Each structure stands twice: as C-alpha cells, then as structure tokens.
Amino acid sequence: MSSQQVFSSKLQEIIKKELTRYETKRSSILPILHAIQDECGWVQEKHIEALETAHGLNRVQVKEVLTFYKAYYQKKPRKHPIQFCDNIVCCMMGAKDVMEKIEGHIQRLEEKHGENAPFEMIGVPCLGVCDQAPAMLVNKDRHHKVTVDNVDQILSKYAPLT
Amino acid sequence: MGNTTDKVKILTAFEGIPNSRALATYTANGGYEGLKKALKMQPAQIIEEVKQSGLRGRGGAGFPTGLKWSFVPQNLPGPRYLICNNDEGEPGTFKDRYIAELSPHMIVEGMVIAAKAIGACKGYIYTRYEFFEEIDWLETAIKEAYAAGFLGKNIQGSGFDFDLDHYTGAGAYICGEETGLISSLEGKKGQPKLKPPFPAVSGYLGRPTVVNNTETFAAVPWIMTKGAAAYKAIGTEKSTGTKLFSIAGAINKPGVYELPLGYPFEKFLNEDCGGMLPGRTLKACIPGGASAPVLTPEELKGLTMDYEAIAAKGSMLGSGAVMIIDDRQSMVELMKVIADFYHHESCGQCTPCREGTGWLANIMSGIWDKNGAENDVDRMWTVAKQMGGRTICALSDAAAMPTMAITKKFGDEIREYIRRGTSA
Ligand SMILES: Cc1cc2nc3c(=O)[nH]c(=O)nc-3n(C[C@H](O)[C@H](O)[C@H](O)COP(=O)(O)O)c2cc1C
Ligand code: SF4
Ligand code: FES
C-alpha cells in the first residue's frame, strides 16, 4: 500500500520530517510510531507495511520497537484507556481501592456495551508525581489525588458510568 | 509542589517567579551568564572547574561529573554526543520534572556548557513519554534558545556550534539506564549494553557520549557563574552542593525540596515537611528510590542526607526519592509491589535478572495471596543473593537489594503474615 492510502497528509509530512531529523533513519521509528498512534489511536499492520514499502523502514526493526515499548498499542484500545499508577507511593496512598472501584465500573460497562465499553485500565509503574498520589492518566490527561470519593466524578467527564 | 525554604536556592531559584519558564525571565535573572563565561574558557578549564566543585551525578550513582567528562577522548576525530537523561523512572522520583516546570533553560544552559567542555556537536534530551506537558516546555525552551543564539551555529559569536534536540521515550523503565537509553535513542529496543566500553568512549552510534541526569546539568550554570569554591562551600566535604529531594508518603507536605547535602533527616521530615499525617507513625523510610534498601526509624535517628551517611547505614541516596512508610502500610504488600515492578521492567537479557526477578515476584505473590510457606523468606534470600553483580546492568542488583533489606529488617512481620495469612 502506498503512503497516501494509509497516512493522512499531515502524518506523511511528520513522517518525512522525522526520517531525516536524526543521525540515522532508524532513530525515527519511535517518534513516527508516536505520531501514528496520536492520530490513529494504535499502530496497525498496514502502517508497518507502508512504513517499509513507502518509507524504507525495515519491518523487523519497526516490530521490535512496537513490541518492546509499552506506550504503543498493537490492538485498538477502547475510547479512554486509563493508566493507573500501582507503584510504591500510590499503593501506600490507596491506589488499590480506587483501582478496584474502577474495575467494578468497567465490568458493569462491559456487561452493557461489550467491547464498546468506554474504559479500559492497566496498572503502570510510577508516573513521577508521587506527591500527588494516587495518580492516573486518562488518555493523555494526568489526574492527581484520585480517591474512591472523587474518581466517579473524574471518569464521568469522559463517558457516562452507567 | 515546590517548597520554599530559607536555604540556598540553586536548582529552585525560579520558584515563585512568574512566567519562570520563559527565556526572557531566565535571562533577566542571570540566566545564560554561566554559558557566556564558559564560552571564553578552554574545555579543560571548564572540566577542571566542575571537578573542583565536587558535583556528583544526580541520576542515582553519584559519579563525579567532571571526572566523567574528562573520560571523553579529546583527540579522536568525528562527532561526540551529549545526552540528558530525563527519563525519571525510578519509583518515588519526581524532581527532574520540577526543573522542567520551573526553568527548562537551566537544563539547556547546563548542556551547552557541558557540550563545550567535551566538544560535543549534538545533544539530546530524552524524556519519558508520560511527561506530555514537560516535553512541550522543553521543546519550547530549545526553540527559544535557538532563536536567541544560545544553540546552533557560532553560539553567541564564540565560534562554538552545538545542536540540541528532544527525544521522547515510549514507556520502558530500563531506558533510564544510560546504555539502555542510548539503544532507545538509536531506535532499538531499550536494552542495556555490556560495559566496557563505557559510553564516554563508545556510546550513541559507537561515538564518545556523555550521559548525565537532568539535575546534574541544571547545577552546572550556577557553578560556572559563582565558581567551584562557592558550590563546594555548600554541603559536606564529599557530598558538595545542594540536591533535590522528592519526598512522598503519609506526611503533611510532600513535594520537591532543595536541601544542602548533609541536611538532617529528622529536621527535614518533621520541620520542612511538617511531619507525619495526623495519627500516623513512621515505620520505615526508603531514602533514595525503589532500589535503595529500606531504613528503620532506629537507623534514621541522627541520619544526614548525603551520599556517605546514607551509605554508612547500608542504603543509598540514589535519585533523592524519599518514601515515607507509615504504620498502616504492610511490608508484605510493599515487597510485592517492588518485586512486581522489577519483574515487569527486567529487559530479560541476563539470566540472573530475568529468572531472579520472576522468582521473587512469584514467591511474593504466593505470600500475598496467603499461600506462603514458612521457608519462603529464606528462599527469597537465596534467590536475591544470586542476582547481584553478574549482569549487564544494575537493575538486577537494584531488585535484589530492597528484597534483602526488607526480609532482614521486617522478617518477623513477613513470617507472621505467612503464618496467619494477614499483616499484623
Ligand atoms: C535500571 C536503571 C534505571 C535508571 N534510571 C535512571 C533515570 O530514570 N534517570 C537518570 O538520570 N538515571 C537513571 N539511571 C542511572 C543512569 O544509568 C546513569 O547512571 C545516569 O543517567 C548518569 O547521570 P549522572 O552521572 O548525572 O547521574 C538508571 C540506572 C539503572 C541501572
Ligand atoms: S540486568 Fe536485567 S535489566 Fe539489566 S540488562 Fe540484564 S536483564 Fe536487562
Ligand atoms: S508511585 Fe505513583 S506516581 Fe510515583
């Protein structure tokens, strides 16, 4: 597939710029995957193919990056992925209880909407905001001092919890 | 999140100043004066000044910065590189982020000075991807610095050229390890490389490369402006200057504090941080990030916050991440969290690390799920003892050390939990 069929013109521009931005072409793999994910939500097989055929990025090398780094989605995430810090300080400050509550919401929403449920959650290592623990990311928004009392209010801004 | 104290402010000089990230604010308050001075000096003179200051790496290992810079071969033709390690992944650490929030130009200025010292033509700031805003601030600072002639060709008319770019990580703790970071910057899996050769000789693309922590670079402009002697006058004889401490847990005022090294721990906790939250008592403290062995209240008595004093207690100052553990926290849970973290983040290249972190996480899960056996504590010791000193990078040691310390110091609590299936 050609680049035009797979990438928007904006994305093609970014890819072209990134390809020559660093000392080697290979260094552009991480930034390009970030850009693809920012626009398309996740990195698909057709993207990898087009990066190889149209832009000369070796697919083995691209796959290696894609699978090693946890920032990249290899399958379509739900609308609002939640990354909850389950590391030392957040754990001390009550993260487990909040995560259980969110799990409960997700289960309920799955019963109703199946895979179209708006949220999914993974535990992630320290987000580097431990003085604001417990902390989580919803999409790219960082939320601080998330508690069992305020979590519903935060999440319902993204999608109804019922 | 910063906390103004009456102490000398080097890294937090821009606390409380409006619009502090802007170049205009930075230069109006003495910014880039250190660089102007350095541009008139010989590289060897800059290195000597930094050596004299006693500055040590703030990323965790505390290696003398000037000495590291002096390892770069000066006569080798071809490019040399400079990298700012802004990955800030060590659990409990949130200090480098604060510098980017207050004064990103301090990082840029420190890097240009370092570049001049080692003769680097190109540098990168490598930031973990979750720091979305911070990345924006850093990229803006780089753009401003280019426009004002602090980066690029013929910097401030000195004839010195240096380019700086930003690179964003993708969610891997191991990329904080300097050779893992270099692999990542090369567009590969973030796997650490065997040393030697050290990056100073063969780093990014096989070229001489210096990697320093963000806070290390941020201290350099002040040292250039005020001189090594002024820096050395702060702190202790071997731990000179100030350091950022990020402190969190069940205390009244968690946050980032700039303290002269050698500052009394108890004063820090009880006065600066307002002590424990009401009704909580101090059970233990992890003084320098997840890998630093835990200290008991007894060991914390009279402790000072410097490399030597903390090492003397069998732990380490590390990244300056102080985690306060209160009486309500189960040490079994804490150990499980730490074991899971290292297991999850091991890159898997070395058998002792891959297998060892797996075993520790497994045993801890068993204990936590109330399927522990009486000899599990001994089994963990046996595993942990085999993980040290035999691997490509220090993650394996970093995983083993806290396990050994907690099992040693809180063994009774763990055994009791195993027996009764609950934390006392
Ligand atoms: C597993 C592991 C993770 C590390 N993570 C970081 C980090 O996030 N930031 C950092 O500056 N140094 C980190 N380090 C230390 C770096 O390898 C390196 O020593 C440091 O960046 C050197 O800079 P400095 O001399 O200024 O401290 C880590 C080391 C290990 C073994
Ligand atoms: S010690 Fe662990 S993290 Fe470090 S290189 Fe070996 S396997 Fe990877
Ligand atoms: S432990 Fe959760 S943000 Fe650091």
XYZ file of C-alpha atoms and ligand atoms in Angstrom:
629
model
C 0.000 0.000 0.000
C 1.224 3.475 -0.718
C 1.785 6.094 1.935
C -1.133 8.185 0.646
C -3.584 5.342 1.097
C -2.560 4.745 4.682
C -1.457 8.040 6.178
C -3.137 11.441 6.203
C -1.208 14.209 4.521
C -0.384 15.658 7.932
C 1.035 12.344 9.055
C 3.030 11.985 5.830
C 4.577 15.376 6.489
C 5.552 14.355 10.027
C 6.984 11.043 8.826
C 9.076 12.735 6.153
C 10.452 15.208 8.676
C 11.230 12.575 11.298
C 13.008 10.331 8.779
C 15.795 12.869 8.334
C 15.717 14.500 11.761
C 18.224 12.168 13.448
C 21.677 10.825 12.612
C 20.187 7.555 11.409
C 16.856 6.740 9.850
C 16.313 4.039 12.438
C 16.064 6.599 15.264
C 12.913 7.919 13.670
C 10.990 4.712 14.415
C 9.925 5.680 17.945
C 8.791 9.224 17.064
C 6.977 8.007 13.956
C 5.107 5.351 15.904
C 4.138 8.014 18.463
C 2.811 10.223 15.674
C 0.830 7.380 14.097
C -0.682 6.457 17.425
C -1.551 10.082 18.225
C -3.587 10.303 15.051
C -4.903 6.764 14.558
C -5.164 5.551 18.153
C -2.976 2.478 17.600
C -0.382 1.026 15.268
C -1.788 -1.300 12.642
C -0.265 -3.850 10.288
C -0.982 -1.592 7.312
C 1.047 1.195 8.951
C 4.050 -1.089 9.362
C 3.716 -2.219 5.783
C 3.540 1.319 4.428
C 6.489 2.402 6.556
C 8.517 -0.326 4.869
C 7.335 -0.041 1.302
C 6.927 3.726 1.082
C 9.477 4.984 3.590
C 12.116 2.271 3.752
C 11.822 1.437 7.429
C 12.644 -2.225 7.986
C 9.564 -4.015 9.306
C 11.526 -6.268 11.643
C 13.079 -3.221 13.253
C 9.733 -1.457 13.494
C 8.094 -4.539 15.035
C 10.915 -4.846 17.515
C 10.250 -1.312 18.767
C 6.488 -1.731 18.685
C 6.575 -4.831 20.873
C 9.291 -3.713 23.293
C 7.790 -0.392 24.400
C 4.611 -0.341 26.411
C 3.439 3.031 25.150
C 2.332 1.563 21.835
C -0.985 -0.133 21.265
C -0.863 -3.138 18.973
C -4.590 -3.528 19.063
C -7.291 -0.931 19.116
C -7.681 0.454 22.616
C -11.036 1.500 23.957
C -12.016 5.136 23.768
C -10.494 6.148 27.110
C -7.604 3.997 28.275
C -6.726 4.509 31.931
C -3.177 4.041 33.151
C -3.273 3.823 36.909
C -0.039 4.005 38.877
C 0.197 0.967 41.127
C 3.693 1.683 42.357
C 5.026 2.234 45.882
C 3.672 5.632 46.896
C 0.352 5.385 45.085
C -0.110 1.975 46.651
C 0.583 3.443 50.106
C -1.902 6.216 49.428
C -4.784 3.934 48.497
C -4.413 3.175 44.767
C -5.635 -0.418 45.154
C -9.067 0.638 46.441
C -9.541 3.157 43.662
C -8.459 0.632 41.053
C -10.943 -1.888 42.415
C -13.699 0.668 42.116
C -12.733 1.437 38.515
C -12.589 -2.300 37.732
C -16.147 -2.518 39.022
C -17.278 0.245 36.681
C -15.519 -1.364 33.746
C -17.112 -4.747 34.421
C -20.536 -3.198 34.599
C -19.970 -1.203 31.431
C -18.736 -4.319 29.659
C -21.889 -6.185 30.561
C -23.854 -3.443 28.907
C -21.627 -2.443 25.977
C -19.286 -5.386 25.493
C -16.071 -4.370 23.730
C -17.575 -0.930 23.113
C -17.262 -0.106 26.796
C -15.619 3.316 27.003
C -12.876 2.474 29.503
C -10.065 0.001 29.973
C -7.409 0.071 32.645
C -3.877 -1.111 33.174
C -1.594 -0.688 36.163
C 1.579 1.222 35.304
C 4.802 1.987 37.149
C 5.434 5.291 38.953
C 4.189 8.250 36.904
C 6.623 10.630 38.559
C 4.032 12.608 40.510
C 4.166 10.766 43.838
C 3.470 13.889 45.906
C 0.065 13.911 44.197
C -0.600 10.193 44.761
C -2.640 8.269 43.777
C -2.185 9.308 40.166
C -3.562 8.136 36.834
C -3.621 9.028 33.178
C -6.847 9.018 31.226
C -5.874 9.342 27.563
C -3.160 11.992 27.885
C -4.640 13.787 30.901
C -2.901 13.366 34.208
C -5.124 13.239 37.278
C -3.809 13.735 40.777
C -5.036 12.646 44.213
C -7.552 10.249 42.780
C -9.650 8.734 45.560
C -12.649 6.437 45.830
C -14.662 9.590 46.531
C -13.688 11.670 43.509
C -12.931 9.032 40.861
C -16.512 8.772 39.568
C -16.670 12.495 39.026
C -13.390 12.444 37.094
C -14.341 9.495 34.885
C -17.860 10.664 34.143
C -16.377 13.676 32.386
C -15.115 11.241 29.746
C -18.111 8.929 29.462
C -21.211 8.083 31.478
C -20.548 5.433 34.114
C -23.918 3.788 33.685
C 4.581 21.255 44.567
C 7.794 23.062 45.314
C 8.537 24.187 48.791
C 10.253 27.425 49.513
C 12.668 27.230 52.387
C 15.199 29.730 53.648
C 18.027 27.626 52.239
C 20.275 28.442 49.308
C 18.373 28.043 46.079
C 20.309 26.927 43.050
C 18.055 24.461 41.249
C 14.875 26.033 42.574
C 15.988 29.637 42.066
C 12.950 30.280 39.878
C 10.412 29.092 42.425
C 7.736 31.742 42.872
C 8.882 33.825 39.901
C 6.008 34.474 37.466
C 6.396 33.176 33.934
C 9.566 31.441 35.083
C 9.930 29.157 32.060
C 10.253 31.981 29.533
C 13.679 32.798 28.136
C 13.191 36.498 28.960
C 12.566 35.672 32.609
C 15.544 33.363 32.665
C 17.981 35.877 31.217
C 16.582 38.712 33.357
C 17.578 36.653 36.398
C 21.136 35.813 35.442
C 20.351 33.004 33.018
C 22.946 32.104 30.341
C 25.628 34.115 32.193
C 27.336 30.832 33.095
C 27.399 29.869 29.437
C 28.833 33.225 28.377
C 31.638 32.700 30.856
C 32.220 29.110 29.738
C 32.390 30.117 26.089
C 35.506 32.142 26.891
C 37.157 29.227 28.682
C 39.150 26.280 27.394
C 37.327 22.911 27.588
C 39.895 21.631 30.076
C 39.271 24.664 32.295
C 35.528 24.002 32.357
C 36.106 20.360 33.246
C 38.532 21.379 35.974
C 36.022 23.843 37.437
C 33.308 21.164 37.554
C 35.784 18.700 39.076
C 36.727 21.245 41.727
C 33.083 21.871 42.579
C 32.727 18.253 43.661
C 29.459 17.909 41.683
C 28.332 14.290 41.522
C 25.793 12.725 39.193
C 22.232 13.148 40.439
C 20.791 10.245 38.452
C 21.492 7.682 41.129
C 25.079 6.537 41.177
C 26.687 9.780 42.348
C 29.633 9.522 39.979
C 31.832 12.679 39.889
C 30.649 14.719 36.902
C 33.897 16.459 35.974
C 35.712 13.141 36.025
C 33.113 11.594 33.705
C 33.571 14.454 31.250
C 37.346 14.017 31.337
C 36.997 10.406 30.078
C 35.939 11.603 26.635
C 38.899 11.160 24.299
C 39.762 14.614 23.009
C 41.858 13.670 20.004
C 39.542 11.211 18.287
C 38.218 12.723 15.051
C 34.462 12.655 14.402
C 31.361 13.600 16.354
C 30.820 13.400 20.116
C 27.414 13.405 21.716
C 25.794 14.653 24.879
C 22.608 13.230 26.371
C 20.370 14.489 29.134
C 18.759 11.596 30.963
C 15.306 12.975 31.716
C 13.655 9.561 31.882
C 12.866 9.931 35.585
C 11.586 6.404 36.003
C 12.931 5.438 39.410
C 9.812 4.927 41.543
C 9.412 7.756 44.030
C 11.376 10.241 41.922
C 9.710 13.408 40.651
C 12.419 16.040 40.789
C 13.672 16.354 37.206
C 10.124 17.106 36.134
C 10.147 20.009 38.581
C 13.216 21.560 36.937
C 11.494 21.370 33.542
C 8.467 23.003 35.123
C 10.423 25.831 36.762
C 13.294 26.609 34.425
C 13.857 24.380 31.391
C 16.519 26.839 30.198
C 18.660 25.855 33.180
C 18.863 22.362 31.653
C 19.616 23.726 28.184
C 22.296 26.077 29.506
C 23.934 23.304 31.533
C 24.013 21.145 28.440
C 25.620 23.770 26.215
C 28.320 24.304 28.838
C 28.898 20.542 29.056
C 28.954 20.315 25.261
C 31.665 22.940 25.105
C 33.627 21.040 27.782
C 33.573 17.689 25.972
C 33.452 19.077 22.429
C 30.029 17.667 21.589
C 28.389 18.746 18.360
C 24.939 17.377 19.105
C 22.848 16.671 22.145
C 19.529 15.107 23.064
C 17.176 15.479 25.968
C 15.489 12.094 26.432
C 12.213 12.348 28.354
C 9.749 9.633 29.306
C 6.635 9.882 27.165
C 4.150 10.320 30.014
C 5.544 13.801 30.697
C 3.413 15.386 27.965
C 3.453 18.962 29.319
C 7.087 18.821 30.387
C 8.092 17.761 26.870
C 6.296 20.814 25.498
C 8.119 23.102 27.902
C 11.493 21.601 26.993
C 10.847 21.803 23.256
C 9.770 25.416 23.635
C 12.938 26.233 25.563
C 15.059 24.625 22.852
C 13.305 26.705 20.179
C 13.758 29.897 22.193
C 17.422 29.130 22.778
C 17.984 28.635 19.039
C 16.253 31.917 18.233
C 18.398 33.768 20.765
C 21.667 32.239 19.567
C 22.297 30.032 22.599
C 22.090 26.957 20.364
C 23.095 26.277 16.785
C 25.997 27.676 14.809
C 28.533 30.066 16.290
C 26.860 30.347 19.708
C 26.993 33.949 20.975
C 29.675 34.690 18.394
C 32.108 32.300 20.058
C 32.680 30.048 17.063
C 31.297 27.080 19.007
C 28.496 25.057 17.351
C 26.083 22.824 19.213
C 22.721 21.412 18.175
C 20.161 20.165 20.655
C 17.036 18.126 20.050
C 14.432 16.388 22.149
C 13.598 12.675 22.043
C 10.593 11.037 23.630
C 10.707 7.595 25.219
C 7.921 5.062 24.962
C 7.272 3.503 28.332
C 10.211 1.417 29.483
C 11.902 1.950 32.842
C 15.059 0.288 31.581
C 15.630 3.235 29.189
C 16.678 5.228 32.266
C 19.812 3.104 32.401
C 22.272 5.064 30.290
C 23.170 2.360 27.778
C 19.525 1.295 27.523
C 18.745 4.934 26.809
C 21.363 5.014 24.085
C 19.888 1.874 22.471
C 16.487 3.526 22.572
C 17.796 6.724 21.019
C 19.242 4.596 18.228
C 15.703 3.415 17.519
C 16.179 -0.023 19.028
C 14.804 -1.987 21.955
C 15.959 -0.210 25.112
C 18.343 -2.950 26.123
C 21.459 -2.036 28.102
C 24.848 -2.809 26.604
C 27.789 -4.528 28.221
C 30.382 -2.175 29.725
C 33.225 -1.599 28.956
C 33.354 0.101 26.564
C 31.803 2.936 28.533
C 29.652 5.472 26.683
C 32.340 8.154 27.149
C 34.405 6.112 24.672
C 31.735 4.314 22.669
C 28.141 5.389 23.163
C 25.490 6.710 20.782
C 26.230 5.213 17.332
C 29.531 3.972 18.718
C 30.753 7.511 19.299
C 32.015 9.114 22.535
C 28.920 10.105 24.504
C 28.315 11.642 27.893
C 25.033 10.884 29.632
C 24.082 12.965 32.640
C 20.943 13.329 34.659
C 18.777 16.445 34.240
C 19.535 17.721 37.728
C 23.267 17.301 37.153
C 23.122 19.575 34.096
C 20.927 22.071 35.930
C 23.602 22.582 38.607
C 26.297 23.464 36.074
C 25.283 27.072 35.165
C 25.421 28.128 38.839
C 28.843 26.518 39.236
C 30.103 28.417 36.193
C 28.662 31.729 37.377
C 29.511 31.564 41.066
C 32.565 29.334 40.875
C 33.511 25.895 42.150
C 34.545 27.203 45.545
C 31.099 28.674 46.229
C 29.466 25.347 45.327
C 31.901 23.363 47.420
C 31.192 25.623 50.384
C 27.687 24.109 50.483
C 27.087 20.576 51.720
C 29.672 18.245 53.199
C 33.241 17.600 52.206
C 32.425 14.687 49.890
C 28.807 15.497 49.113
C 29.033 19.064 47.924
C 26.306 21.450 46.887
C 22.554 21.125 47.042
C 20.309 18.279 45.930
C 16.652 17.996 45.106
C 14.745 15.563 47.282
C 11.340 14.376 46.198
C 9.537 13.209 49.304
C 6.168 11.480 49.437
C 4.018 9.217 51.566
C 1.890 9.807 54.643
C 3.362 13.210 55.502
C 1.882 16.678 55.674
C 3.854 18.416 52.959
C 5.072 16.042 50.258
C 6.902 17.673 47.367
C 10.290 18.648 45.978
C 12.764 20.302 48.325
C 16.204 21.662 47.581
C 18.483 20.924 50.515
C 22.181 21.347 51.118
C 23.641 17.841 51.187
C 24.251 16.696 54.740
C 20.921 18.097 55.946
C 19.500 16.278 58.996
C 16.786 13.793 58.018
C 14.660 14.316 61.108
C 14.656 18.081 60.642
C 13.675 17.595 57.026
C 10.785 15.283 57.857
C 9.474 16.999 60.956
C 10.092 20.667 60.200
C 10.288 21.177 56.436
C 7.719 18.509 55.593
C 5.509 19.131 58.605
C 5.893 15.612 59.968
C 3.662 12.592 59.603
C -0.033 12.885 58.812
C -2.143 13.050 61.978
C -2.446 9.647 63.602
C 0.329 8.029 61.573
C 3.701 6.992 62.858
C 6.934 6.409 60.992
C 7.513 2.742 60.271
C 10.318 2.910 57.726
C 11.828 5.073 55.015
C 13.193 4.303 51.585
C 15.761 7.082 51.211
C 16.732 7.011 47.525
C 14.277 5.379 45.133
C 12.829 1.882 44.909
C 16.187 0.148 44.822
C 17.514 1.799 47.981
C 17.368 -0.560 50.965
C 14.729 0.433 53.500
C 15.811 2.103 56.761
C 14.133 1.654 60.145
C 13.247 4.546 62.496
C 16.208 3.479 64.617
C 18.575 3.815 61.638
C 17.054 7.162 60.683
C 17.942 8.715 64.045
C 20.666 11.281 63.533
C 20.951 10.437 59.829
C 22.117 13.175 57.491
C 21.104 13.364 53.836
C 24.386 12.850 51.985
C 25.933 10.043 49.946
C 28.308 8.902 52.692
C 25.962 8.972 55.672
C 23.228 7.010 53.901
C 25.761 4.519 52.507
C 27.110 4.033 56.021
C 23.646 2.814 57.019
C 23.732 0.261 54.208
C 21.419 2.146 51.877
C 21.897 4.835 49.251
C 20.957 8.402 48.442
C 20.245 7.343 44.861
C 17.994 9.743 42.997
C 16.928 11.534 46.182
C 13.475 9.951 46.207
C 12.444 9.725 49.835
C 9.445 7.490 50.507
C 7.977 7.638 53.978
C 6.274 4.451 55.084
C 3.774 4.701 57.923
C 2.498 2.193 60.441
C -0.562 1.267 58.392
C 1.451 0.028 55.447
C 2.025 -3.707 55.194
C 5.638 -4.568 54.397
C 4.420 -7.673 52.601
C 2.409 -5.557 50.206
C 5.311 -3.148 49.781
C 7.638 -6.009 48.892
C 5.125 -7.413 46.472
C 4.799 -4.062 44.699
C 8.575 -3.719 44.433
C 9.046 -7.320 43.244
C 6.314 -6.964 40.609
C 7.830 -3.737 39.377
C 11.299 -5.165 38.770
C 9.934 -8.341 37.252
C 7.828 -6.282 34.875
C 10.734 -3.999 33.918
C 13.590 -6.515 33.563
C 14.603 -6.449 29.907
C 15.323 -10.175 30.030
C 18.838 -10.232 28.557
C 20.561 -11.695 31.625
C 19.506 -14.964 33.219
C 20.057 -13.993 36.884
C 17.901 -10.897 36.417
C 15.177 -12.399 34.247
C 14.820 -15.531 36.377
C 15.570 -13.889 39.704
C 13.009 -11.097 39.371
C 10.499 -13.727 38.212
C 11.128 -15.906 41.244
C 10.897 -13.003 43.672
C 7.621 -11.833 42.147
C 6.276 -15.390 42.240
C 7.182 -16.049 45.839
C 5.788 -12.657 46.909
C 2.533 -13.272 45.060
C 2.203 -16.590 46.826
C 2.750 -14.981 50.202
C 0.400 -12.085 49.459
C -2.323 -14.475 48.296
C -1.949 -16.384 51.550
C -0.273 -19.374 50.003
C 3.086 -18.660 51.593
C 5.318 -21.292 53.129
C 7.394 -20.879 56.263
C 10.679 -21.117 54.327
C 9.693 -18.530 51.662
C 11.745 -15.811 53.339
C 14.843 -17.997 53.153
C 14.063 -18.892 49.561
C 13.891 -15.208 48.656
C 17.260 -14.640 50.264
C 18.753 -17.478 48.279
C 17.351 -16.080 45.040
C 18.316 -12.469 45.792
C 21.882 -13.386 46.703
C 22.417 -14.854 43.258
C 21.168 -11.781 41.421
C 23.948 -9.361 42.312
C 26.987 -8.321 40.340
C 26.648 -10.747 37.440
C 24.538 -8.878 34.940
C 24.820 -6.340 32.125
C 23.215 -3.540 34.111
C 22.406 -2.692 37.714
C 18.675 -3.479 37.562
C 19.284 -6.961 38.887
C 21.133 -5.625 41.927
C 18.503 -2.944 42.300
C 15.814 -5.619 42.524
C 17.722 -7.796 44.966
C 18.786 -5.100 47.429
C 15.379 -3.926 48.685
C 14.205 -7.532 48.999
C 17.138 -8.479 51.167
C 16.744 -5.368 53.327
C 13.015 -5.809 53.919
C 13.272 -9.524 54.663
C 16.105 -8.806 57.072
C 14.560 -5.860 58.884
C 10.905 -6.836 58.782
C 11.293 -10.616 58.668
C 9.078 -11.096 61.719
C 6.181 -9.231 60.125
C 6.522 -11.278 56.963
C 6.719 -14.610 58.804
C 3.760 -13.620 60.936
C 1.784 -12.798 57.779
C 2.694 -16.153 56.293
C 1.608 -17.958 59.459
C -1.646 -16.130 59.943
C -2.318 -15.046 56.402
C -2.553 -11.411 57.407
C -0.309 -8.483 58.136
C -0.019 -7.678 61.837
C 17.670 0.366 35.951
C 18.236 1.750 35.974
C 17.397 2.837 35.785
C 17.912 4.139 35.774
N 17.056 5.184 35.594
C 17.557 6.454 35.552
C 16.702 7.578 35.322
O 15.480 7.441 35.158
N 17.260 8.811 35.265
C 18.615 9.002 35.427
O 19.071 10.128 35.350
N 19.435 7.967 35.662
C 18.950 6.699 35.727
N 19.810 5.649 35.929
C 21.265 5.938 36.038
C 21.909 6.062 34.658
O 22.293 4.778 34.209
C 23.158 6.941 34.661
O 23.994 6.493 35.683
C 22.889 8.404 34.866
O 21.975 8.895 33.930
C 24.173 9.174 34.754
O 23.969 10.537 35.032
P 24.640 11.250 36.289
O 26.089 10.864 36.307
O 24.430 12.690 36.041
O 23.924 10.752 37.494
C 19.301 4.342 35.975
C 20.135 3.240 36.183
C 19.612 1.958 36.201
C 20.530 0.812 36.428
S 20.343 -6.798 34.485
Fe 18.216 -7.161 33.918
S 17.509 -5.211 33.064
Fe 19.766 -5.121 33.118
S 20.406 -5.845 31.090
Fe 20.341 -7.652 32.406
S 18.251 -8.495 32.135
Fe 18.235 -6.408 31.329
S 4.310 5.948 42.895
Fe 2.571 6.615 41.802
S 3.254 8.440 40.866
Fe 5.030 7.712 41.850
